[in-house]
Coordinates of C-alpha atoms in Angstrom, one line a residue:
M1 CA 13.6 -9.1 44.4
Y2 CA 10.7 -10.8 42.5
V3 CA 7.7 -9.9 40.4
R4 CA 4.1 -10.0 41.5
V5 CA 0.7 -9.2 40.0
S6 CA -1.3 -6.4 41.6
N7 CA -4.8 -5.2 40.9
S8 CA -5.7 -1.5 40.3
G9 CA -8.8 0.0 38.7
G10 CA -10.0 -3.4 37.6
R11 CA -6.8 -4.2 35.7
K12 CA -3.8 -6.4 36.5
Y13 CA -0.3 -5.0 36.5
L14 CA 3.1 -6.8 36.7
R15 CA 5.5 -5.1 39.2
L16 CA 9.0 -5.6 40.3
V17 CA 9.0 -5.9 44.2
E18 CA 11.8 -6.0 46.7
A19 CA 11.5 -7.7 50.1
Y20 CA 13.3 -6.1 53.1
R21 CA 13.1 -5.9 56.9
D22 CA 12.2 -2.7 58.7
E23 CA 13.8 -1.4 61.9
R24 CA 11.8 -3.9 64.0
G25 CA 12.8 -6.8 61.8
K26 CA 9.4 -7.2 60.3
V27 CA 9.3 -8.3 56.6
R28 CA 8.1 -5.6 54.2
Q29 CA 7.8 -5.2 50.4
R30 CA 8.5 -2.1 48.4
H31 CA 7.6 -1.3 44.8
I32 CA 10.8 -1.0 42.6
A33 CA 9.3 -0.7 39.1
Q34 CA 6.1 -1.3 37.2
L35 CA 6.5 -3.4 34.1
G36 CA 3.1 -2.7 32.6
R37 CA -0.4 -4.1 32.2
L38 CA -0.5 -7.8 32.2
D39 CA -2.7 -8.0 29.1
Q40 CA -0.5 -5.7 27.1
L41 CA 2.9 -7.0 27.9
D42 CA 5.1 -7.8 24.9
T43 CA 6.5 -11.3 25.6
A44 CA 9.5 -10.6 23.4
Q45 CA 10.4 -7.6 25.5
V46 CA 10.0 -9.6 28.7
D47 CA 12.3 -12.3 27.3
G48 CA 14.8 -9.7 26.4
L49 CA 14.8 -8.2 29.9
I50 CA 15.3 -11.7 31.4
E51 CA 18.2 -12.4 29.1
S52 CA 19.8 -9.1 29.9
L53 CA 19.5 -9.7 33.6
R54 CA 21.1 -13.1 33.2
R55 CA 24.0 -11.7 31.2
F56 CA 24.5 -9.0 33.8
G57 CA 24.7 -11.6 36.5
G58 CA 27.1 -13.8 34.5
K59 CA 24.6 -16.6 34.4
V60 CA 23.0 -18.5 31.6
E61 CA 20.7 -20.8 33.6
S62 CA 17.4 -21.5 31.9
S63 CA 14.2 -23.0 33.3
E64 CA 14.1 -25.2 30.1
P65 CA 15.8 -28.6 30.3
D66 CA 19.2 -28.8 28.7
S67 CA 18.6 -31.0 25.7
G68 CA 22.1 -30.4 24.4
E69 CA 20.6 -29.5 21.0
V70 CA 20.6 -26.4 18.8
E71 CA 17.2 -25.1 17.9
F72 CA 16.7 -22.7 15.0
E73 CA 13.6 -20.6 14.5
R74 CA 12.4 -19.6 11.1
A75 CA 14.5 -16.7 9.7
R76 CA 12.2 -13.7 9.1
E77 CA 12.8 -11.0 6.5
L78 CA 13.7 -7.6 8.0
G79 CA 15.5 -5.5 5.4
P80 CA 12.5 -4.0 3.4
T81 CA 10.3 -3.4 6.4
W82 CA 13.2 -1.8 8.3
L83 CA 13.7 0.6 5.4
L84 CA 10.0 1.4 5.0
T85 CA 9.6 1.9 8.8
E86 CA 12.5 4.5 8.8
L87 CA 11.0 6.3 5.8
W88 CA 7.5 6.2 7.4
E89 CA 8.6 7.8 10.6
T90 CA 11.1 10.3 8.9
L91 CA 8.2 11.6 6.7
G92 CA 6.0 12.0 9.7
L93 CA 3.4 9.6 8.4
G94 CA 3.3 7.5 11.6
D95 CA 2.7 10.5 13.8
L96 CA 0.1 11.8 11.3
I97 CA -1.9 8.6 11.4
R98 CA -1.6 8.2 15.1
R99 CA -2.8 11.7 15.8
S100 CA -5.6 11.6 13.2
L101 CA -6.9 8.2 14.3
R102 CA -6.5 8.5 18.0
S103 CA -9.6 7.1 19.7
S104 CA -10.4 5.5 23.0
R105 CA -13.0 3.3 21.3
R106 CA -10.4 1.1 19.7
S107 CA -8.5 -1.5 21.6
F108 CA -5.9 -2.1 18.9
D109 CA -3.1 -0.1 17.3
V110 CA -4.8 1.5 14.2
E111 CA -1.6 3.1 12.9
A112 CA 0.2 -0.3 13.0
A113 CA -2.6 -1.9 10.9
V114 CA -2.4 1.0 8.4
R115 CA 1.3 0.7 8.2
L116 CA 1.2 -3.0 7.6
M117 CA -1.2 -2.6 4.7
V118 CA 0.9 0.2 3.1
F119 CA 4.2 -1.9 3.5
N120 CA 2.5 -5.0 2.1
R121 CA 1.6 -3.1 -1.1
L122 CA 5.3 -2.4 -1.7
C123 CA 6.8 -5.7 -0.5
D124 CA 4.3 -8.4 -1.5
P125 CA 0.9 -7.1 -2.5
E126 CA -1.8 -9.4 -1.1
S127 CA -5.4 -9.4 0.1
K128 CA -6.0 -8.6 3.7
L129 CA -6.0 -12.4 4.6
G130 CA -2.9 -12.8 2.4
L131 CA -1.2 -10.0 4.4
L132 CA -1.6 -12.0 7.6
R133 CA 0.2 -14.9 5.9
W134 CA 2.9 -12.5 4.7
L135 CA 3.4 -11.4 8.3
E136 CA 4.4 -14.9 9.3
G137 CA 7.7 -14.5 7.3
V138 CA 8.7 -10.9 8.1
V139 CA 9.5 -8.7 11.1
V140 CA 8.0 -5.2 11.1
P141 CA 9.8 -3.0 13.7
G142 CA 7.5 -2.0 16.5
I143 CA 4.6 -4.3 15.5
E144 CA 3.6 -7.5 17.2
A145 CA 2.3 -9.5 14.3
E146 CA 0.3 -11.9 16.4
A147 CA -1.8 -9.0 17.7
I148 CA -3.1 -8.0 14.2
T149 CA -6.3 -9.7 12.9
H150 CA -8.3 -9.5 9.7
Q151 CA -11.0 -7.5 11.5
H152 CA -8.3 -5.0 12.7
L153 CA -7.3 -4.4 9.1
L154 CA -10.9 -3.8 8.0
R155 CA -11.6 -1.5 10.9
A156 CA -8.4 0.4 10.3
M157 CA -9.7 1.1 6.7
D158 CA -13.0 2.4 8.1
A159 CA -11.0 4.6 10.5
L160 CA -9.0 6.1 7.6
M161 CA -12.2 7.1 5.9
E162 CA -13.7 8.6 9.0
R163 CA -10.7 11.1 9.2
R164 CA -9.7 11.2 5.6
E165 CA -9.9 15.0 5.3
T166 CA -7.8 15.4 8.4
I167 CA -5.2 13.0 7.0
R168 CA -5.2 14.8 3.6
K169 CA -4.5 18.2 5.2
G170 CA -1.8 16.8 7.5
L171 CA -0.2 15.0 4.5
S172 CA 0.0 18.2 2.5
V173 CA 1.8 19.9 5.4
R174 CA 4.4 17.0 5.5
L175 CA 4.8 17.1 1.7
L176 CA 5.5 20.8 1.5
P177 CA 9.2 20.5 2.4
L178 CA 9.6 17.9 -0.4
I179 CA 8.3 20.0 -3.2
D180 CA 9.4 23.1 -5.1
R181 CA 8.2 26.2 -3.4
E182 CA 7.6 27.8 -6.8
L183 CA 5.5 24.9 -7.8
S184 CA 3.9 25.9 -11.1
V185 CA 3.5 22.7 -13.1
V186 CA 1.4 19.8 -12.0
F187 CA 0.6 16.6 -13.9
Y188 CA -2.9 15.2 -13.8
D189 CA -4.0 12.0 -15.3
L190 CA -6.6 9.3 -14.9
T191 CA -6.6 5.6 -15.0
T192 CA -9.2 2.9 -14.6
I193 CA -9.2 0.4 -11.7
R194 CA -11.0 -2.9 -12.3
I195 CA -13.3 -4.0 -9.5
H196 CA -14.9 -7.3 -8.9
G197 CA -18.3 -7.9 -7.4
E198 CA -22.0 -7.9 -8.4
G199 CA -25.0 -6.1 -7.0
E200 CA -25.5 -2.4 -6.1
V201 CA -24.9 -0.5 -2.9
E202 CA -25.6 3.1 -1.9
G203 CA -23.1 5.5 -3.4
D204 CA -21.6 2.7 -5.4
L205 CA -18.3 3.7 -7.2
R206 CA -18.4 0.5 -9.4
R207 CA -19.7 1.4 -12.8
Y208 CA -19.3 -0.1 -16.2
G209 CA -16.9 1.9 -18.4
R210 CA -14.2 1.4 -21.0
S211 CA -11.3 -0.2 -19.2
K212 CA -7.8 1.0 -20.2
E213 CA -6.5 -2.3 -18.9
L214 CA -8.9 -4.6 -20.8
A215 CA -9.5 -2.2 -23.8
G216 CA -13.2 -3.0 -23.4
P217 CA -16.1 -2.6 -21.0
A218 CA -15.6 -3.6 -17.4
R219 CA -16.9 -2.8 -13.9
Q220 CA -14.5 -0.2 -12.6
C221 CA -13.8 3.0 -10.8
V222 CA -11.5 5.8 -12.0
L223 CA -8.5 7.1 -10.1
G224 CA -7.4 10.7 -10.6
L225 CA -3.8 11.5 -9.5
I226 CA -2.0 14.8 -9.3
Q227 CA 1.8 14.7 -9.2
S228 CA 4.5 17.4 -9.1
A229 CA 6.9 17.9 -12.0
D230 CA 9.4 15.5 -10.4
G231 CA 6.8 12.8 -9.8
L232 CA 5.9 13.3 -6.2
P233 CA 2.2 12.4 -5.7
L234 CA 0.3 15.3 -4.2
D235 CA -3.3 14.2 -4.2
F236 CA -5.7 11.6 -5.5
E237 CA -9.4 10.9 -5.7
L238 CA -11.6 8.0 -6.8
F239 CA -14.5 8.6 -9.1
E240 CA -17.3 6.5 -10.5
G241 CA -16.3 4.2 -13.3
N242 CA -18.3 6.0 -16.0
V243 CA -17.4 9.6 -15.0
A244 CA -16.7 12.1 -17.8
E245 CA -13.0 12.7 -17.6
V246 CA -12.9 16.4 -17.9
T247 CA -15.4 16.9 -15.0
T248 CA -12.8 15.4 -12.6
L249 CA -10.3 18.1 -13.4
T250 CA -11.8 21.2 -11.6
P251 CA -12.5 19.7 -8.1
M252 CA -9.1 18.0 -8.0
L253 CA -7.2 21.2 -9.0
E254 CA -9.3 23.4 -6.6
R255 CA -8.4 21.2 -3.7
T256 CA -4.7 21.0 -4.6
L257 CA -4.5 24.8 -5.1
K258 CA -5.9 25.3 -1.5
R259 CA -3.2 23.1 0.0
Y260 CA 0.0 23.9 -2.0
P261 CA 1.7 27.2 -3.0
I262 CA 0.9 26.8 -6.7
T263 CA 1.2 30.2 -8.4
R264 CA 0.2 28.9 -11.9
V265 CA -1.3 25.8 -13.2
I266 CA 0.0 24.2 -16.4
V267 CA -1.7 20.8 -16.8
V268 CA 0.3 18.4 -19.0
A269 CA -2.1 15.7 -20.0
D270 CA -1.9 12.6 -22.2
R271 CA -4.2 11.8 -25.1
G272 CA -6.9 10.2 -23.1
L273 CA -7.6 12.9 -20.4
L274 CA -8.4 16.0 -22.5
S275 CA -9.6 15.9 -26.0
L276 CA -10.0 18.2 -29.0
D277 CA -13.7 18.0 -28.5
N278 CA -13.7 19.3 -24.9
I279 CA -10.8 21.7 -25.1
A280 CA -13.0 24.8 -25.3
E281 CA -14.7 23.6 -22.1
V282 CA -11.3 23.2 -20.4
E283 CA -10.3 26.8 -21.4
Q284 CA -13.3 28.2 -19.6
L285 CA -12.4 26.6 -16.2
D286 CA -11.9 29.3 -13.5
L287 CA -9.4 28.4 -10.8
G288 CA -9.9 31.5 -8.8
K289 CA -7.6 34.5 -8.0
G290 CA -7.6 35.3 -11.7
R291 CA -5.9 32.0 -12.6
S292 CA -7.0 30.2 -15.7
L293 CA -6.0 26.7 -16.7
E294 CA -3.1 26.4 -19.1
Y295 CA -2.5 23.1 -20.8
I296 CA -0.2 21.1 -23.0
L297 CA -2.3 18.4 -24.7
A298 CA -1.1 15.6 -26.9
V299 CA -3.2 15.1 -30.0
P300 CA -4.3 11.4 -30.4
A301 CA -2.6 9.7 -33.3
A302 CA -6.0 8.9 -34.8
R303 CA -6.6 12.7 -35.1
Y304 CA -3.3 13.5 -36.8
R305 CA -5.1 13.4 -40.1
D306 CA -7.0 16.5 -39.0
F307 CA -3.6 18.3 -38.9
T308 CA -2.2 17.0 -42.1
P309 CA -2.5 20.3 -44.1
L310 CA -0.7 22.1 -41.3
I311 CA 2.1 19.4 -40.9
D312 CA 2.6 19.4 -44.7
G313 CA 3.4 23.1 -44.5
L314 CA 6.2 22.5 -42.0
S315 CA 9.7 21.4 -42.9
F316 CA 11.8 19.2 -40.6
A317 CA 15.4 18.2 -40.4
E318 CA 16.1 14.8 -42.0
T319 CA 19.0 13.7 -39.7
R320 CA 18.1 15.0 -36.3
E321 CA 15.2 15.8 -34.1
S322 CA 13.5 19.1 -34.8
V323 CA 10.5 21.1 -33.5
R324 CA 8.2 23.3 -35.5
E325 CA 5.3 25.5 -34.6
D326 CA 2.1 26.8 -36.2
E327 CA -1.3 28.1 -35.1
L328 CA -4.8 26.6 -35.5
D329 CA -8.0 28.3 -34.2
G330 CA -6.0 30.6 -32.0
R331 CA -4.1 27.8 -30.3
R332 CA -0.5 26.9 -30.6
V333 CA 0.3 23.6 -32.5
V334 CA 3.8 22.3 -31.7
V335 CA 5.1 19.4 -33.9
A336 CA 8.2 17.5 -32.9
H337 CA 9.8 15.1 -35.5
C338 CA 12.2 12.3 -34.8
P339 CA 13.7 10.8 -37.9
E340 CA 14.8 7.5 -36.2
R341 CA 11.3 6.9 -34.8
A342 CA 9.8 7.7 -38.2
A343 CA 12.0 5.1 -39.9
E344 CA 11.1 2.5 -37.3
Q345 CA 7.3 3.2 -37.6
S346 CA 7.5 3.1 -41.4
A347 CA 9.5 -0.1 -41.4
R348 CA 7.1 -1.7 -39.0
R349 CA 4.1 -0.7 -41.1
R350 CA 5.7 -1.9 -44.3
K351 CA 6.5 -5.2 -42.8
K352 CA 3.0 -5.8 -41.6
L353 CA 1.6 -4.6 -44.9
D354 CA 3.8 -7.1 -46.8
E355 CA 2.6 -9.9 -44.5
L356 CA -1.0 -9.1 -45.2
I357 CA -0.4 -8.8 -49.0
A358 CA 1.4 -12.2 -48.9
L359 CA -1.6 -13.7 -47.1
G360 CA -4.0 -12.3 -49.7
D361 CA -1.8 -13.5 -52.6
A362 CA -1.6 -17.0 -51.0
L363 CA -5.4 -17.2 -50.6
A364 CA -5.9 -16.0 -54.2
N365 CA -3.3 -18.5 -55.6
K366 CA -4.9 -21.3 -53.8
L367 CA -8.3 -20.4 -55.3
D368 CA -6.7 -20.2 -58.8
A369 CA -5.0 -23.6 -58.4
Q370 CA -8.3 -25.1 -57.3
D371 CA -10.1 -23.7 -60.3
A372 CA -7.3 -25.2 -62.6
G373 CA -8.1 -28.6 -61.2
K374 CA -5.2 -28.9 -58.7
T375 CA -6.6 -30.3 -55.5
E376 CA -5.1 -30.2 -52.0
R377 CA -5.9 -32.2 -48.9
G378 CA -8.5 -30.6 -46.6
R379 CA -11.8 -28.8 -47.1
R380 CA -12.4 -27.1 -50.4
A381 CA -11.7 -23.3 -50.4
S382 CA -14.2 -20.7 -51.4
D383 CA -14.0 -17.0 -52.4
R384 CA -16.3 -16.1 -49.5
G385 CA -14.2 -18.0 -47.0
A386 CA -11.0 -16.4 -48.3
Y387 CA -12.7 -13.0 -48.0
T388 CA -13.7 -13.6 -44.4
R389 CA -10.3 -14.8 -43.3
F390 CA -8.5 -12.0 -45.0
A391 CA -10.9 -9.3 -43.9
R392 CA -10.5 -10.5 -40.3
A393 CA -6.7 -10.3 -40.5
V394 CA -6.8 -6.8 -41.9
Y395 CA -9.2 -5.7 -39.2
E396 CA -7.1 -7.2 -36.4
A397 CA -4.0 -5.4 -37.7
Q398 CA -6.0 -2.1 -37.9
F399 CA -5.0 -1.8 -41.6
S400 CA -8.4 -1.1 -43.0
R401 CA -7.4 2.3 -44.3
F402 CA -4.6 0.7 -46.3
I403 CA -6.1 -2.5 -47.6
T404 CA -9.6 -3.0 -48.8
P405 CA -11.0 -6.6 -49.4
E406 CA -13.4 -6.3 -52.3
L407 CA -16.7 -7.6 -51.0
E408 CA -18.7 -7.1 -54.2
S409 CA -16.3 -8.9 -56.5
E410 CA -17.3 -12.3 -57.7
R411 CA -13.8 -13.6 -57.1
F412 CA -11.7 -13.0 -54.0
A413 CA -9.7 -9.8 -54.6
F414 CA -8.2 -6.9 -52.6
S415 CA -6.6 -3.5 -53.2
V416 CA -3.8 -1.5 -51.5
D417 CA -4.2 2.3 -51.1
E418 CA -0.6 3.4 -51.6
Q419 CA -1.5 7.0 -51.2
A420 CA -2.9 6.3 -47.8
V421 CA 0.4 4.5 -46.9
T422 CA 2.4 7.5 -48.1
R423 CA 0.2 9.9 -46.1
A424 CA 0.7 7.8 -43.0
E425 CA 4.4 7.7 -43.5
A426 CA 4.4 11.5 -43.6
L427 CA 3.1 11.5 -40.1
D428 CA 5.5 8.9 -38.7
G429 CA 7.9 10.1 -36.0
K430 CA 5.6 13.1 -35.3
L431 CA 4.4 14.3 -31.9
V432 CA 1.6 16.8 -32.2
L433 CA 0.9 19.0 -29.2
L434 CA -1.9 21.6 -28.6
S435 CA -1.2 24.3 -26.1
N436 CA -2.4 27.7 -24.8
V437 CA 0.9 28.4 -22.9
G438 CA 2.2 31.6 -24.4
D439 CA 5.6 32.2 -22.7
L440 CA 7.3 28.8 -23.3
A441 CA 9.4 28.1 -26.4
A442 CA 8.2 25.3 -28.6
E443 CA 11.1 23.1 -27.5
D444 CA 10.2 23.7 -23.8
I445 CA 6.6 22.6 -24.5
V446 CA 7.8 19.4 -26.0
E447 CA 10.1 18.8 -23.0
R448 CA 7.3 19.4 -20.6
Y449 CA 5.2 16.8 -22.3
K450 CA 8.0 14.3 -22.5
A451 CA 8.3 14.6 -18.7
L452 CA 4.8 13.1 -18.6
A453 CA 6.2 9.8 -19.6
D454 CA 8.1 9.6 -16.4
I455 CA 5.1 10.7 -14.4
E456 CA 3.0 8.0 -16.0
R457 CA 5.3 5.5 -14.5
G458 CA 3.4 6.3 -11.3
F459 CA 0.4 4.6 -12.7
R460 CA 2.5 1.7 -13.8
V461 CA 3.9 1.4 -10.3
L462 CA 0.4 1.5 -8.9
K463 CA -0.8 -1.3 -11.2
S464 CA 2.2 -3.5 -11.5
D465 CA 4.2 -3.2 -8.3
I466 CA 1.6 -2.0 -5.8
E467 CA -1.2 -3.9 -7.6
I468 CA -4.0 -1.5 -6.9
A469 CA -6.2 -3.5 -9.1
P470 CA -8.3 -5.6 -9.2
V471 CA -10.2 -4.5 -6.1
Y472 CA -12.4 -7.0 -4.3
H473 CA -14.1 -4.6 -1.8
Y474 CA -17.6 -3.4 -2.6
K475 CA -18.3 -0.7 0.0
P476 CA -17.5 2.7 -1.4
D477 CA -15.5 3.8 1.7
R478 CA -13.5 0.5 1.7
I479 CA -12.6 1.1 -2.0
R480 CA -11.6 4.7 -1.2
A481 CA -9.5 3.4 1.8
H482 CA -7.8 0.9 -0.5
G483 CA -7.0 3.9 -2.8
M484 CA -5.5 5.9 0.1
I485 CA -3.3 2.9 1.2
C486 CA -2.0 2.6 -2.3
F487 CA -1.4 6.3 -2.5
L488 CA 0.7 6.2 0.6
A489 CA 2.6 3.3 -0.8
L490 CA 3.2 5.3 -4.0
L491 CA 4.5 8.2 -1.9
L492 CA 7.1 6.0 -0.2
H493 CA 8.1 4.5 -3.6
R494 CA 8.6 8.0 -5.1
V495 CA 10.6 9.2 -2.1
M496 CA 12.9 6.1 -2.4
R497 CA 13.2 6.7 -6.1
R498 CA 14.2 10.3 -5.5
R499 CA 16.9 9.5 -2.9
L500 CA 18.3 6.7 -5.1
R501 CA 18.6 9.2 -8.0
Q502 CA 20.0 12.0 -5.9
N503 CA 22.8 9.7 -4.7
N504 CA 23.5 8.2 -8.2
S505 CA 22.5 4.7 -7.2
P506 CA 22.2 2.2 -10.0
F507 CA 19.3 0.5 -8.3
S508 CA 15.6 0.9 -9.0
V509 CA 13.2 0.8 -6.1
E510 CA 12.1 -2.7 -7.0
R511 CA 15.7 -3.9 -7.1
A512 CA 16.6 -2.2 -3.9
L513 CA 13.7 -3.9 -2.0
E514 CA 14.7 -7.2 -3.5
K515 CA 18.4 -6.7 -2.5
L516 CA 17.4 -5.9 1.1
R517 CA 15.2 -9.0 1.4
A518 CA 18.4 -10.9 2.1
I519 CA 18.7 -9.1 5.5
Q520 CA 16.9 -11.4 7.9
L521 CA 16.5 -11.7 11.6
H522 CA 17.7 -15.1 13.0
R523 CA 16.8 -16.6 16.4
V524 CA 18.5 -19.7 17.8
R525 CA 18.7 -21.5 21.1
V526 CA 22.1 -23.0 21.8
E527 CA 22.0 -25.2 24.8
R528 CA 20.5 -22.9 27.5
R529 CA 21.1 -19.6 25.7
R530 CA 18.8 -17.8 23.4
L531 CA 20.5 -15.8 20.7
R532 CA 19.3 -13.4 18.0
G533 CA 21.2 -11.7 15.2
L534 CA 21.0 -10.3 11.7
T535 CA 22.3 -11.6 8.4
K536 CA 25.8 -10.1 7.8
M537 CA 25.2 -7.2 5.4
S538 CA 27.2 -6.9 2.2
A539 CA 29.0 -3.8 1.1
E540 CA 26.4 -3.4 -1.6
Q541 CA 23.5 -3.5 0.9
L542 CA 25.3 -0.9 3.1
D543 CA 25.8 1.4 0.2
L544 CA 22.2 1.0 -0.7
L545 CA 21.0 2.0 2.8
R546 CA 23.3 5.0 2.7
A547 CA 21.9 6.1 -0.6
L548 CA 18.4 5.8 0.9
Q549 CA 19.6 7.8 3.9
V550 CA 18.5 5.1 6.3
P551 CA 20.7 3.7 9.2
K552 CA 21.6 0.0 9.1
P553 CA 19.3 -2.2 11.2
A554 CA 20.3 -3.7 14.6
A555 CA 19.0 -6.8 16.1
D556 CA 18.4 -5.2 19.5
A557 CA 16.3 -2.5 17.9
V558 CA 13.7 -4.9 16.5

């Protein structure tokens, strides 16, 4: 038997052929097996077939000269990509992408390109060119790294946007088994995503707004994210960077309500999303089917002073956490008090206050000594200079309501408003919530809000681990595609986190991925034999894979 190349339909195929003699002794050939199109053959698979045939025949001959040396190829990381591939297929994401992006116009594997971009966000976030460098040191099951180019990645992003609604709908079907069928509480929040680039394009998402990351103006877009009560991301959207936050709420919720069996919507929002100024507008939102929006809103600390008369009328336990409730303008006001937190906040404020007072006294003493004829080395001090330095320190500490430098005084002086300090201490340790939910106890409302802190970790994961920002794309659809890739990465992160918690694993997702990095694929040529194998897995790594409900990798499966 031997292999030969045959032509069919303008393409070349590699076939396994057997030579034999017919009844009249004439030499004939018959087709045994077709190995595939010549331009699409995976060389690694062909090498594996050759080695298998050699082992079956008990021979280890090689066409390569016997150098008598041992050659090692670079070990390539497998653990994290094996884990992510198993999760990707288990959740049905691979099938969803393949079906949604199927097209005869593309000569490359779009699903593979999308999968690589998602995995890279979790393993080692890089630019698209950086991703290709990352591929040089890893093995991704089912993907031939050398076949992926930079243009393939960009075209895959464009394909995602062409079929984004199909993908969104398919994704909701696959997420349904993972969420509570009686889903009633969703968490919605916004964050800003910094974007580089100048100029303007049609439909530009890049707008100047107040960046939460830089605490100042920046060119950005805004990401809205809806998550279930246990932190599973359900939907996302990207908005222009200067969008009014409350206007993003209705379209996001309407779309989510159509795709998930949500019987009631209680939006738990942090201080930045909803505000006391637009709460009336929020209460008028109509979600259809007689559903109105219910909310639990945290009052910004800067607005606590508006609630001082109400809080002063409530009594709290001095040694344990306590929750009290009152009403303001027909809305429930729930106040939680934590004595330990109150003591910490008061002590921190008093320490900073003492530091500023010490600075003011030192400046005043220096001026007094100078007036008494005592000179020091350096430039002569002035009352105006002392005022400027002290006022800047007070401003940077945000203590202007407690300390007032006296501008009109002929000599440098300042005053401390002890009553303002006392009023601030009365609000320490307080959490003030505004809500229109009528059937939850005050303690339950506080617990619902505190759960938001866990949900907000999703944004921290997006920004710190997945590194959604800064974005260097300028086309709106490419920016949206980047958002979808990061959303899929967050989904995988949350599923891993859920499985680790369910199985009482001590590992976080980040530590789990780091621990699995040590599982590598090794290739070596010993004399005339080519061998491959995996790093021996530790008991800890095997326990980790069991907790994540993923089988251990095998060298012949890669």
